[in-house]
Structure formats: C-alpha cells, structure tokens
Amino acid sequence: MNLEIITKFLKEFHKDYSLSNKIQALSNLFSSINIEIAYLIINKKPFEIHRIKDSNSKLQLNSAEINISNHEIQLPTGENSITIYNNPIKDEYNTYGWLLIGPSKIDSELEKIIQAELTCFLKHTINQTFLKKAHQLETICLLSERVSSFYDLKHLLDIVTEYVTKALNAKGAVIRLVNKNKQLLEVMSEYGLENVNIRRYGIKLGDGVSGEVWKSKMPKLVIPDTKESEQLLSSKLRIKSLICVPLIFENDVTGTLSVYEKLSERPFDEEDKIFLEVIAGLVSPLIAYTEALEREQSLRKQISKNLENLHIITEINKIIMQPRKIDELIFLILTALTFGKDIGFNRAGLFMYNAQTGTFQGMIGVGCNDETEIQIWEKLPDMTTKEWLEIIDKNKIKNESTFNNTIKQLRFDISDFPLIIQILRSGSVYVSKKDEKDIIKEKLNIEEYAIVPLLGKEDLLGMLYVDNKFTKKPIDENYISLLQTFASQAALAIENSKLYSEITNTNELLKTAKQELIVKEKLATVGEMLTILAHEIRNPLTAIGGFANIISKKSENLTIKELAEKIYIHASKMDDMFKEFLLLAKHSTLQYSINDLNEIVVECIKNFDYVDSKNISFIFNSNESLKVDIDKNMIKVVLNNLLKNAIQAMPKGGKITIETKKEDSYAVLTIEDEGHGIPSDVLPNIFDPFYTTKFNGFGIGLSISYKIIKQHNGIIYAENKNGGAKFTVKLPLSIKEEVKDEQKNSYS
Amino acid sequence: MSKRILIADDEENIRTLYKIELEESGYIVDLASNGKEAVEKAKEKLPDLIILDIKMPVMDGIEALHMIRQLPNGKDVPIILFTAYGEYQQDFTTWASDAYIIKSHDMTELKTKIEELLNK
C-alpha cells in the first residue's frame, strides 16, 4: 500500500473536525485507489446517508432501501450488478455506521486505518450529540428551576433567550409575545441579536415567519440551501437558518420563540426544533400565569388606589355631607378639588343644568389666578384636603378667585356640545381630546380640561369643570377615577343640600304657622273668656263708675267728692282695659277707606295734648302724603297705643320722634322714644297677648296693634335704638289712589 | 215739654244709673227689666225714644226692637241699642235701630246721641 496516499489521506482527514472535511478526505482517497462508489451511513435516527463518491448512477441509496438488523446492514439485491462491500464502523460496544464501497474491495490495511479513523470520528460526533443533548437537558432542568421560582416575567424570558441561544450554539434568540389589545406580536426579550436586523416592531398575524407560526400554531424550521433560506438571506435579516416555535397555552398562542443562525457547521435540525418546543411548553404556561398575575397586581394596585381615593373622599364627605346651604357646599366641593395635596387641580368650576332651558349656567369658580399663585400654593403647609376644608369651613373663607367671575359669565347650551352631553349622561368623566377644538376650550382658553357630570336621582344636576391651566399636569387615569367617585358624592351632597334647604324652609313655615296658630288659639280663648267677663263685669263696672260720677257731682263734702272721683277714674281705667280686650277678641271686619296716614298721626298727637305738663315733646317728620286704604279708627287705636307706650316709657319726660315715609309699596311710620328700651327677653314676644301682660308697662295694647296691622296686611315690629324703643309700622300704600293719580297724570 | 225715654235693661244698677243721669238732663224716664216689658210699655204709650239692652232674659233687645217697629207709629220712634260688649257693631243697622252704643259709665256719648236723635 502506498504510504504516500495514506499519509495524504490522514493529513486531509485530520485537517478539521467537520463531517464535510472527513468526506472530502475520503472522496480524495477513493479517487486515487479506483473506488467508484462510496457511501457513509451514520447510525443515527434517522440515518444520515452521505454520498462520498458515486460515478455509477445506477445506485441511488435512500433510507427506505437500507435495512439494518442486528447492527448489520442489508443492501438491496437483485438487478444490481455492482458489488458493494459493507464495512461496519464499530468497536466492541457500538456500531457507529457503515461505509459502503464498490466495486472492488480496498486494501485490508487501508480498510483498517479508515475504519479506525471513522470509528474515532463518529464516536466523537455521537458523543458530541449526547453532550449536546445533556446540555439541552441541563438547560431544561435549569429553566424549570428558574421557572418555578421566578417573579419577573421579563427576567425569566431573558434567561430563556440566553439559555436556548447557548444550548443550540446559535447566534441569538428572541421571544415575542402577543399583545392582546393591539393583536400584534411584540419583542419581549432578545439575546445576541444586537447586530441582526430582526423585526422589533409589532408583527401582524400571518406576517413573516413569526406571524406565520402564530397563525398556524406550528413550529417552523428553516435550514440553509432552501428557497426559504434564500429569502431570509436576501431580506434584512441576512441569516440562513432559524427555528421559530409557538408559545401555546390552552390552545392560544401567547407568543413565539425564535432562534437564529447556527454558529457551528451543523445546521438546525428536527431535534433542535423539538428541544425548542419543549422549552416553549415549559415557558408558555408561565407567561400566561405571569400575565394573569400582573393583571391581578395591577388590579390590586388599582384597588388600593381606589381605596386611597375612597379614603380621601370619605374624609371630604364628612365635611361636605353636613347639612348646609347649597352655595356654601358648592364652594367647599370646588375647594376640595383645588386645595391640598390629594387632588389639587389648578381650577375648578361648577355649572348647574337647567333642564327646562337646556342650558348649563356657570355658578362658581375657584382656583388660582396665575402662575405666581401656584407657587404660593405650593409653599403652603402640607395638609390634606380634609384639613384644608376644615380650616375653610371654620373660618368661613370667602371665594376671591377671578375665575369665579369668568365661570359666572359662562352659559352653555346643550347644542354646543351634544357629544359631551351624551358622555355626561352616561355618568363618565369627559377629558378633552388633544387635537380637537371645542367650545369650552375656546371660551376658557385652555388646552386640557375635564368635566364630570353631577347625576342626581332623576337627571343631570350639572357638571364640575377642572383643569391644570398653570402646572399643565396631564389629567390621567388616576384623576379620572378620583373625579368619578368625587362627582357622585358631590351630586349626592348637592341633592341633600337641596332637600335640606327645602326641609329648613318647610320647617320655618311650619314654625311660623305653629306660632300663628298658638297666637290664634290664645286669642280665641281670650275672646271666649272676655265675652263672659265683659258680660259679668262691665255692667256692674258701668254702674260703679256711673254712681261714683253722680256722687262726685252731687256731694257737698269735698273728701267724698274727691274719693268718688278716684272711684270714677279707676273704674274708667278698668273700663278702658275691657274695651281693649273687646277689640282684641272681636272678629269684626274692617271698614276700609282711603286716608292720609299723616293726617291720622296729627289727629292722634292732638289727643295727647294733656301730656304737655309731663315734659313730653312730639316731633313729627313727614315729606309727602301717604295714601293708605285702612280702617281709620283701628289705625288710630294702634297709634294711640304706640304713643301711650312711648309716653309711659319716659316718666320724667322726653322727646318722641315720629317719622313717615314711602318705602317700596309701603307707607312706613316709626315712633322712637328716649326711654330705657325694651328688655331683650321681652322683645321677641312683645306682641304676644299673654307674654306682654307679664311686662309691666305695655298692656294688651301691643297685641291689639299687632292684630290690627296684620288685618291690614301690614308689618309691625319693635327694636331698641339709641337706648330707647323704636316701633315701625308698615302699611301697604293704596293702589286705588295711585291709579287715580296715574289717571290724573295721563289726562293732564 | 220734656221728652219721654224708655230704658230696658235687666241690670237694676244700670237702670238706676241711667234714670238718674237722664232725669238730670231733663228727660222723663220709664224703665223696663226685659224686652217683653219694654214692648208692653211702648204699646201702652209710645215714648219719644227707646234704649234697649241687647242681652236680656225673657225677650232680648233685638226681638223687642222688631216688635216695637210693628206697633202703630213704631217705625218712626228712635231706638238705641246698647250692650256691654262690642261684637255686634257690624250688624246694628240691619236691625233697623238708629244707633248702637257700648255701655259706659261715661254718659257723654249716650247723651249726645239722644239729643241728636230727638232733635231730628
């Protein structure tokens, strides 16, 4: 055997470890020793059949024709005239493959060398495969470990891409996950692909290799020297091979795992694909689980944020839900939206909705006026909205925002923004769209704002407006959910407040009605009693007074004359009292006639001429004649009572000032004295017939006066002024007289 | 010639008081203690003026007034109704009386009224 040939062969054979090199070396060798047919079958599943040399086209080996039993290869026989020799490549433990050559045998020494070399090589290759498998198993093991103790999905996916890249000796790997909202595959993790132009933007269903895998749910293997490989090579990717497997969980594709370009000579094969599928099977449920977990966490976050919001709202609620006047309440609500660190909008306003006219009317606006104010606000002590509200509520702080005037001048018609109304009616917050113009933006010269509906039990009550004009802080999700909760509470508070006002008003009415009823009842009782008393007492009293009068006139005895006169005077006083009682109890209708109030006043003052001796002076101021439709005698009773009281209040004398004037549709008369005024505990009940009797000095006269003035649809009240008492009587000016005046004017 | 006045009142004191006062003023005064007595006395001899208390037993002043008005010449005799309390004020004209006066020891008003009616 030519040593030279063997040396050359061995040199070539050991040049490197690749299979192609070995085959090339064998091919060269066989060319030089007259071997026409040579195949190397490697004992793997499936077999690898390598054509070393085949000049005779009659022999076309394919795996179907090869029958291996007991590690012996049986070649097809029959028509084949060519003799092929079978050289098993094996050691004492294993058969690694077969070398088929023909038509002649080769030199036995050379055969031994080739067999030894091939055995050594194949053994090494197969060991390598085992090693690779072991490596892959190790990877799977490691991954399973990581997977069972992972927390962060991104981190886990990074580990997966790194491991599979290393395990498959590839250039790099990428995991893409399906974004369910957008229906796109998006890159979640990649390894070793810094210089590869893979698609990093979203991939649509059916688009590219990954998109195809997503659609078909089937793994995809692209090996070199195929049409698909050429397509890849000519694309931006510039790679020859890849494997892409779907990540499937419960029959849903959650993503894809792709590995690019084998670094070693051997291309990706089915086994690599299966390996990747195992990895994918391992990762898929975790992705699904993590997504669920993340959803839950974000939900939990949302819940905790909601709880926080709820806490703020509850605190604010405690303040705003207290019964109070509606404008006070609205100011507090808006302040809650602008003050403090919890919500802190720059400005807030309230529009009330009028369902009848279909308009929104600006009611109140609060908030800062310019940037400098914002800075001042930011420097204010760090307090919660609740604390702010308490301060404002306690100190009754007034609204001084210029925004208040702006808002008050605004009025929107429903037709100005029909779409927004639809949103409001559904109870949602409306945040202005970035590039859309609308009437509110225009009127308030604002870039971003939000409006929240205030929904009452039946219809829209109104809307709250908020913006961050100066800080330009975007109105985000958090704000929106807070606003939503806030608005529903505010609406409730406003409705409550409305009810509260109604109740207060009703209560007030009831109170008045009750008081009137009590007075009437008292008067009725007084009336009944007096009817009896008058009958029983006035007759004898008249006799007593009358007889005393006769005695005083007829008696010659001065002492008797004087005493009889005293009896007469006291009987007169008692009789006067009874007359007053009678007036109070009487349910007579009034005899109206048009009179000048000033004339009546003058007449009444004349009646008191006798008091001159008591140092009482009357001052009467009047500018114009005051025509009133009244029962002259009754009004005289009132004036006499009031003047009598004023005189009695000043036992040492003094000045009584009487003034009359026109005020709206009333003739107003005031009587002021210089006495000591009315005791404060008596003042509220001074017109009560039973109460006043307890106060020495004012008889039943004031009750009668009150009754008479009420019957005239007038007003009477008492107050203390400059130390003395001041009584004011208001009587409606006569409309008839006015009409007459007008007619006169129109005729002239 | 002195004018005759008939006074009807159930209170003896009042009757006495008015009798003294009016006699002093120069009238001849006849007394009756209820409405029925007043009507009988008026039927006997019609006085120049009659004063009737409203509330009286047996027959009240209003009824007596009606009956006196039905007597011959009864329509022309001046009649004054008087009472201790004032609740009938609004109605006295419908009773066809000529005046309505609240009883008082102060005779001024009554005397003025009588003079006025007799001098018509």
XYZ file of C-alpha atoms in Angstrom, chain A residues 530-531 534-536 538-547 549-550 553-554 568 571-573 575 579 582 586-589 591 634, chain B residues 9-14 16-18 20-21 24 53 55-56 83-90 102-109 111:
64
model
C -113.702 88.052 77.641
C -117.165 87.636 76.253
C -117.454 91.528 79.734
C -120.992 90.492 80.410
C -120.342 89.730 84.052
C -118.768 95.534 82.614
C -122.362 96.001 83.699
C -121.539 96.357 87.429
C -118.432 98.316 86.487
C -120.510 100.741 84.496
C -122.777 101.132 87.473
C -119.861 101.653 89.880
C -118.268 104.284 87.631
C -121.597 105.897 86.894
C -122.676 106.134 90.552
C -119.591 110.087 88.981
C -123.011 111.082 90.304
C -121.015 115.724 91.168
C -123.717 115.907 93.870
C -114.709 107.062 88.846
C -113.413 102.413 87.044
C -112.612 104.302 83.838
C -109.199 102.679 83.663
C -113.314 100.011 81.607
C -112.623 97.946 75.789
C -113.005 93.545 73.495
C -113.644 90.846 68.353
C -113.714 89.238 64.904
C -115.079 92.257 63.181
C -114.482 93.092 59.564
C -114.299 99.369 57.421
C -108.449 100.862 64.079
C -132.121 96.664 80.921
C -132.076 93.540 83.092
C -129.467 95.098 85.464
C -131.168 97.159 88.116
C -127.987 99.172 88.768
C -127.740 100.189 85.146
C -130.979 103.286 88.200
C -127.798 104.920 86.885
C -129.322 105.862 83.558
C -130.592 109.431 87.480
C -128.338 110.678 84.663
C -130.830 115.159 85.486
C -130.055 96.436 76.081
C -128.868 90.704 76.170
C -131.898 90.374 78.382
C -124.590 96.446 75.053
C -121.743 95.629 77.397
C -119.567 94.266 74.617
C -118.956 95.367 71.069
C -119.209 92.305 68.887
C -122.441 93.318 67.122
C -121.100 96.523 65.721
C -121.202 95.476 62.096
C -121.388 100.403 74.122
C -122.405 100.737 77.736
C -120.179 103.006 79.726
C -120.369 104.996 82.957
C -119.297 107.886 80.759
C -122.680 109.210 79.659
C -121.350 111.777 77.232
C -121.690 109.635 74.150
C -126.425 111.904 75.876
